[in-house]
Coordinates of C-alpha atoms (C1' of nucleotides) in Angstrom, one line a residue:
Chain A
X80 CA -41.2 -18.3 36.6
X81 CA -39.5 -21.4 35.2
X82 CA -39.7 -20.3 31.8
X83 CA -38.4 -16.9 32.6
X84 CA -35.4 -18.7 34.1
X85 CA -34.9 -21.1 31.4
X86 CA -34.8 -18.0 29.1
X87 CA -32.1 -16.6 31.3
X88 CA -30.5 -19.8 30.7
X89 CA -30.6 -19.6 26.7
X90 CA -29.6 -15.8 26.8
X91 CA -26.5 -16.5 29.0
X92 CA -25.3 -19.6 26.9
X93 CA -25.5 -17.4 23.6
X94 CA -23.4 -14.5 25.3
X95 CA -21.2 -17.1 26.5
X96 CA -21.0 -18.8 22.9
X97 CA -20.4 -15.2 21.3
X98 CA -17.6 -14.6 23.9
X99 CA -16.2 -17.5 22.7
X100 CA -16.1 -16.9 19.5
X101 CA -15.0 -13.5 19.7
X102 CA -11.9 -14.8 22.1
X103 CA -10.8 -16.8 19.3
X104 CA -10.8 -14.4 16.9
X105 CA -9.5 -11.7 19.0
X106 CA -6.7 -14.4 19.5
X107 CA -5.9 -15.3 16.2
X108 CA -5.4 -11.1 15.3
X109 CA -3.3 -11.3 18.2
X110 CA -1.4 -14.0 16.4
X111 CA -1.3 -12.2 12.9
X112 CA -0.1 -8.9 14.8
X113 CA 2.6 -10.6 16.4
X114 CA 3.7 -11.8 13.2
X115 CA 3.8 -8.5 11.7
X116 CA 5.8 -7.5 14.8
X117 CA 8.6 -9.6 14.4
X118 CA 8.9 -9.0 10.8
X119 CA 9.1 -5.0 11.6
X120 CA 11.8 -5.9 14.3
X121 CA 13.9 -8.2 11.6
X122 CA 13.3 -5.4 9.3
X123 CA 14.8 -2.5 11.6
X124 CA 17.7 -4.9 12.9
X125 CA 18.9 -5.4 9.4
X126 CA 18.6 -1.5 9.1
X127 CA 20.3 -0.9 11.9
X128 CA 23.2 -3.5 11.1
X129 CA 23.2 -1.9 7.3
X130 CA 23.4 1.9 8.9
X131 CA 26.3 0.3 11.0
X132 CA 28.2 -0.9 8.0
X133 CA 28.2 2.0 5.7
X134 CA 29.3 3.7 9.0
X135 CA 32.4 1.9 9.2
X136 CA 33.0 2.3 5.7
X137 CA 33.0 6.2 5.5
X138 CA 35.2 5.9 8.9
X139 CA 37.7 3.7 7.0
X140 CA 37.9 7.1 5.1
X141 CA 36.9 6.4 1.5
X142 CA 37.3 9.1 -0.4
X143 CA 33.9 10.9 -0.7
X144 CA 34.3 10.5 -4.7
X145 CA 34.2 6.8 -4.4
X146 CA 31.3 7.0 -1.9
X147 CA 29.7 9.5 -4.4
X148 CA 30.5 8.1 -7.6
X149 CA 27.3 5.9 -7.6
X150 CA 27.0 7.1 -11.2
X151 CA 23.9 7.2 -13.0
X152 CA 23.5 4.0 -15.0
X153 CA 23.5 4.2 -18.6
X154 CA 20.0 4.4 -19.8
X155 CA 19.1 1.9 -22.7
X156 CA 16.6 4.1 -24.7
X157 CA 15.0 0.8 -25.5
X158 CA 14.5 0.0 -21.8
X159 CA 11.3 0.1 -19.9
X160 CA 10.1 3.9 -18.4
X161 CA 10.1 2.7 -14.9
X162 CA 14.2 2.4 -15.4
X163 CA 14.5 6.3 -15.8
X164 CA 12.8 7.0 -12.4
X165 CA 14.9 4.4 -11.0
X166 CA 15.9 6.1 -7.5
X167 CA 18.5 4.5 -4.5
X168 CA 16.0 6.1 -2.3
X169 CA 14.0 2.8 -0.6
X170 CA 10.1 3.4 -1.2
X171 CA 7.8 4.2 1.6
X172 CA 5.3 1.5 2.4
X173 CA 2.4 2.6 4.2
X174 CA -0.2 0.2 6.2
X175 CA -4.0 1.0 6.3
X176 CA -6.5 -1.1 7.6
X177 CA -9.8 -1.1 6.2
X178 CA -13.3 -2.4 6.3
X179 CA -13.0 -6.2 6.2
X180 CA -16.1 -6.5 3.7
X181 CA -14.6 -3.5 1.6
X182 CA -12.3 -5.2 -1.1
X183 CA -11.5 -2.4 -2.7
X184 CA -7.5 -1.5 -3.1
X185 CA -8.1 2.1 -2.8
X186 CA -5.7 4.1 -0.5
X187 CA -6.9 7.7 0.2
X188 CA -3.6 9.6 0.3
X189 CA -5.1 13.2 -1.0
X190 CA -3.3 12.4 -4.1
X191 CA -5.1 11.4 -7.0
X192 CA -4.2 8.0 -9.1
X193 CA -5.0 6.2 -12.2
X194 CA -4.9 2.5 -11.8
X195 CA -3.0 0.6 -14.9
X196 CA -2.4 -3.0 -14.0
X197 CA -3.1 -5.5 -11.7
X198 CA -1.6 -8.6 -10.9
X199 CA -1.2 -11.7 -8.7
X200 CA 1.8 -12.4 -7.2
X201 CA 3.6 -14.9 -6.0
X202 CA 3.6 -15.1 -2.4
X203 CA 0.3 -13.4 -2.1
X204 CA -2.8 -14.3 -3.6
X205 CA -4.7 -11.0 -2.9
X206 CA -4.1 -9.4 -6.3
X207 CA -1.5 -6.5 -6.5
X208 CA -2.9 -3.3 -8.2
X209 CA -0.4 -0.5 -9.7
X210 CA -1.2 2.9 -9.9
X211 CA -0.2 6.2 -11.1
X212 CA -0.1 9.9 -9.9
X213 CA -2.6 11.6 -12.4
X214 CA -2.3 15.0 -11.4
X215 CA 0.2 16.2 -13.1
X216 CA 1.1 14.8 -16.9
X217 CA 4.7 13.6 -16.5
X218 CA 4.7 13.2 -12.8
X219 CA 6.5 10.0 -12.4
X220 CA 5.8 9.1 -8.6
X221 CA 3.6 5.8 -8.7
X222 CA 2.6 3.2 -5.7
X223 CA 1.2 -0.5 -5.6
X224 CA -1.4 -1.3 -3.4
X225 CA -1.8 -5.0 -2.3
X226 CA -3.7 -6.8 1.0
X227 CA -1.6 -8.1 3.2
X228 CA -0.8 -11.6 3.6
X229 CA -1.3 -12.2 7.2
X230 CA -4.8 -9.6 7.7
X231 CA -7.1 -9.3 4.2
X232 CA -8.1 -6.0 5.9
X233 CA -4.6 -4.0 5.9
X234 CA -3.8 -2.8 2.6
X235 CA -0.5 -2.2 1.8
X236 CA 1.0 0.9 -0.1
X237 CA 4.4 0.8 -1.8
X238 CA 5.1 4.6 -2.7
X239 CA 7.8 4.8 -5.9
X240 CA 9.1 7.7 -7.1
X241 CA 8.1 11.7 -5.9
X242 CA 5.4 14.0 -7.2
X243 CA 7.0 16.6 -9.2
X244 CA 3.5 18.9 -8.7
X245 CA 2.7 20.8 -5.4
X246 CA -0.6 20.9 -4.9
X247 CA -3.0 18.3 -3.1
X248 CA -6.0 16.8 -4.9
X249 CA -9.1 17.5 -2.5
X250 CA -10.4 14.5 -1.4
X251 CA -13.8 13.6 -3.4
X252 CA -16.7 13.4 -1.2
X253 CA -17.6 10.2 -2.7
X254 CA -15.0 8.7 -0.5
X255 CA -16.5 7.4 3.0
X256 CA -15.2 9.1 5.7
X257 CA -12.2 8.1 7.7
X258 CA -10.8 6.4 4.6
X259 CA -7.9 8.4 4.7
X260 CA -4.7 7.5 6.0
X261 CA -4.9 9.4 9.4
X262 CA -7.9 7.7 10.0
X263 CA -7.1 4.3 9.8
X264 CA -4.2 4.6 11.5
X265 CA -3.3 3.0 15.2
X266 CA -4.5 5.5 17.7
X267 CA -1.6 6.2 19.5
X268 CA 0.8 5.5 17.2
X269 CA -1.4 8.1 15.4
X270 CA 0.4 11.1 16.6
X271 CA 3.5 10.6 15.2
X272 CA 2.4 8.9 11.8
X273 CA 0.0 12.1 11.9
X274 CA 3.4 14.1 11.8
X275 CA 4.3 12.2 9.0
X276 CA 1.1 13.2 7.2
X277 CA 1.7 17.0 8.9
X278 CA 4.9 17.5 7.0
X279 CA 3.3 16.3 3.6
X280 CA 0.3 18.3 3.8
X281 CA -2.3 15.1 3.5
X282 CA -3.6 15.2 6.7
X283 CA -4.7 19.2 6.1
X284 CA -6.2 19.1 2.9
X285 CA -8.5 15.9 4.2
X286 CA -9.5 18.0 7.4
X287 CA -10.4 21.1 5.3
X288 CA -12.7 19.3 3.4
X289 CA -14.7 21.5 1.2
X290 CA -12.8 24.1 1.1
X291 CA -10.9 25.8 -1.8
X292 CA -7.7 25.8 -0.5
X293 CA -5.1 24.5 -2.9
X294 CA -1.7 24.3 -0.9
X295 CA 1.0 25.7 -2.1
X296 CA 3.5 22.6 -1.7
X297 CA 6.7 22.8 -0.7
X298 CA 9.4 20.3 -2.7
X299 CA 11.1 19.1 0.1
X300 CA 8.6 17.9 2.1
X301 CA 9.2 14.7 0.6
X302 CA 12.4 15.1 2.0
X303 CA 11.4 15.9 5.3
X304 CA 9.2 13.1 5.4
X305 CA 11.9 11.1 4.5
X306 CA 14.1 12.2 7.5
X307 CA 11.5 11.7 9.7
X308 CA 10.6 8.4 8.9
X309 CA 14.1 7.0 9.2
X310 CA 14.3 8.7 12.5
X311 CA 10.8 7.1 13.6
X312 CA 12.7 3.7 12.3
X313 CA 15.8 4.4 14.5
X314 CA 13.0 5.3 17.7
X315 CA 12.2 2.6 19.6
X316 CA 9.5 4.5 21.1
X317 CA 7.4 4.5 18.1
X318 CA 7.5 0.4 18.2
X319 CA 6.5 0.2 21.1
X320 CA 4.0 2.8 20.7
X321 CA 2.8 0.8 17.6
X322 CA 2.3 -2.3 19.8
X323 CA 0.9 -0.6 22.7
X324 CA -1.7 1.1 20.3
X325 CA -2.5 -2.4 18.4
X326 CA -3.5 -3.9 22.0
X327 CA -5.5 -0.8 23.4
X328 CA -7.3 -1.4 20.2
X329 CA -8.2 -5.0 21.0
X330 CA -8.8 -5.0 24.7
X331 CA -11.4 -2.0 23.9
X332 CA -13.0 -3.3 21.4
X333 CA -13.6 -6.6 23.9
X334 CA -14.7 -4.1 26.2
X335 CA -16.7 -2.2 23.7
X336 CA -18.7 -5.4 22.5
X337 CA -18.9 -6.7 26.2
X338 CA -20.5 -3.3 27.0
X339 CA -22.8 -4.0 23.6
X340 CA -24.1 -7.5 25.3
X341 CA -24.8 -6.3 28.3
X342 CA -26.6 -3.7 27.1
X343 CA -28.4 -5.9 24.3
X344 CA -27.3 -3.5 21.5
X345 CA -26.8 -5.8 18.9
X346 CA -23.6 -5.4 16.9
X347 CA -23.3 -3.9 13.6
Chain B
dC203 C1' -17.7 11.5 -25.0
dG204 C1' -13.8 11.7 -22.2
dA205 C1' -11.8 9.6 -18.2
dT206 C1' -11.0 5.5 -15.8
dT207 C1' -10.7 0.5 -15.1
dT208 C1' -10.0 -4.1 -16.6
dT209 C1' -7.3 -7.7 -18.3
dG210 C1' -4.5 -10.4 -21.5
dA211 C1' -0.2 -9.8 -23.8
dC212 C1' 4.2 -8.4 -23.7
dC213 C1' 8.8 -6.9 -21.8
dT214 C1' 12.6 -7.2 -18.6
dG215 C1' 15.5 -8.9 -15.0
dC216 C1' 17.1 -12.7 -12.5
dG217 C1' 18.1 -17.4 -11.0
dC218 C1' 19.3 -21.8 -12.5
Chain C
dG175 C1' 19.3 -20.3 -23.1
dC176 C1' 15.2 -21.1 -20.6
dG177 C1' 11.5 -20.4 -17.4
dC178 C1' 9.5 -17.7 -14.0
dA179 C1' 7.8 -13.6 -11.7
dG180 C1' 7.1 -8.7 -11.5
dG181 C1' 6.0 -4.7 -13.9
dT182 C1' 3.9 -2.2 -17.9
dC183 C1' 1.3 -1.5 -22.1
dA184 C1' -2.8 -0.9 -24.6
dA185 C1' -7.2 -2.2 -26.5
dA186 C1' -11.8 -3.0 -24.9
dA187 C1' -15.2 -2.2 -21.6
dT188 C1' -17.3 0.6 -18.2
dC189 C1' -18.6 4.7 -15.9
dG190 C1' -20.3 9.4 -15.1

DNA sequence: CGATTTTGACCTGCGC
DNA sequence: GCGCAGGTCAAAATCG
């Protein structure tokens, strides 16, 4: 009798000790999202305030040759390749969290890329890795994939440049599932980034796995994407939604591991 | 053996 | 002009 109570006793304090433990950590996430948060809010006021201003310079009726007139600069044959691709377009950056033991800086975007540097920066010491579209011989689109700073288990993609090719690489099957950018996206804040991935066919080609089905891509999805990102940026909705998603994500994994202990299923 | 990755060297732009 | 940092090249290594 006493020993099954003392036994009791050890089991509760451990529960209590991983509870603990998990509470802080939850905690700290909570800290690193908030972070994130508040850098995405600066980011969107500054938007907002630079939408704004070239507002109130096409009312102050510039001609539309002066606004047009951003001429194409002057290429110096001798410069660098990534000059000639050189777009005013700002690239899309894409988050994606991943397993926190997988280090890899792979990004499964349906597209298929051939790494050719890597490099540590400054203000990051998870090392940056540069990659380029493969599918197509001259297609100049490329993307950098680096950790982020504040979570070593979001990767982040910097998309450069578009694919001049239509069609979708088929995912390999050698890729784990729900690796692809759908997948590891924010539940609720799914929806809409699964638009996102609607328009440019990604989101397809990964469900129809297996299948021979080569789309016939359209060359101004990218556009559309595009548009609907900036009017995502301009919805405050989709913030919120973001946020809302990130702590639905937290309280039920608590609630999940809780469940776990009191169940004695030991995590994996 | 061809495709891909790694990695040190090199190039370029930018701030001081 | 110099140094620094980011981006790219290309030879060697590795993989399938």
């Amino acid at each position: 009798m006493l020993v099954q109570v003392l036994n009791t006793a050890v089991i509760m304090d451990v529960k209590v000790e991983t509870l603990k433990s998990e509470l802080k950590r939850v905690r700290e996430e909570n800290k690193t999202l908030r972070v994130m948060f508040e850098v995405l809010s600066s980011k969107y006021t500054k938007l907002e305030s630079h939408l704004q201003e070239i507002n109130k310079e096409q009312d102050k009726g510039m001609s539309s040759n002066q606004i047009g007139s951003v001429t194409e600069p002057i290429l110096d044959v001798n410069k660098r390749r990534r000059l000639e691709f050189h777009t005013a377009k700002k690239p899309l950056q894409i988050f994606v969290r991943t397993h926190p033991m997988d280090d890899s800086l792979i990004v499964k975007d349906g597209y298929q890329w051939r790494k050719y540097g890597q490099k540590v920066t400054k203000d990051n010491a998870s090392p940056r890795a540069y990659f380029r579209c493969s599918m197509a011989p001259i297609c100049p689109a490329k993307k950098k994939v680096q950790r982020c700073l504040h979570d070593k288990s979001i990767l982040v993609a910097t998309y450069d440049g578009e694919h001049n090719h239509g069609a979708l690489h088929e995912p390999s099957s050698s890729t784990p599932r729900g690796s692809s950018v759908a997948n590891q996206l924010p539940s609720v804040a799914n929806d809409k980034a699964m638009n996102i991935l609607a328009l440019s066919g990604l989101s397809q080609t990964d469900r129809r796995h297996g299948e021979e089905v080569i789309h016939q891509h359209n060359y101004d999805t990218n556009i559309k994407v595009e548009e609907y990102v900036s009017s995502l940026i301009k919805d405050p909705d989709f913030t919120m939604s973001l946020a809302e998603a990130v702590a639905r994500t937290i309280t039920g994994e608590l609630k999940q591991q809780d469940l776990n202990l009191n169940l004695n299923i030991p995590e994996e």
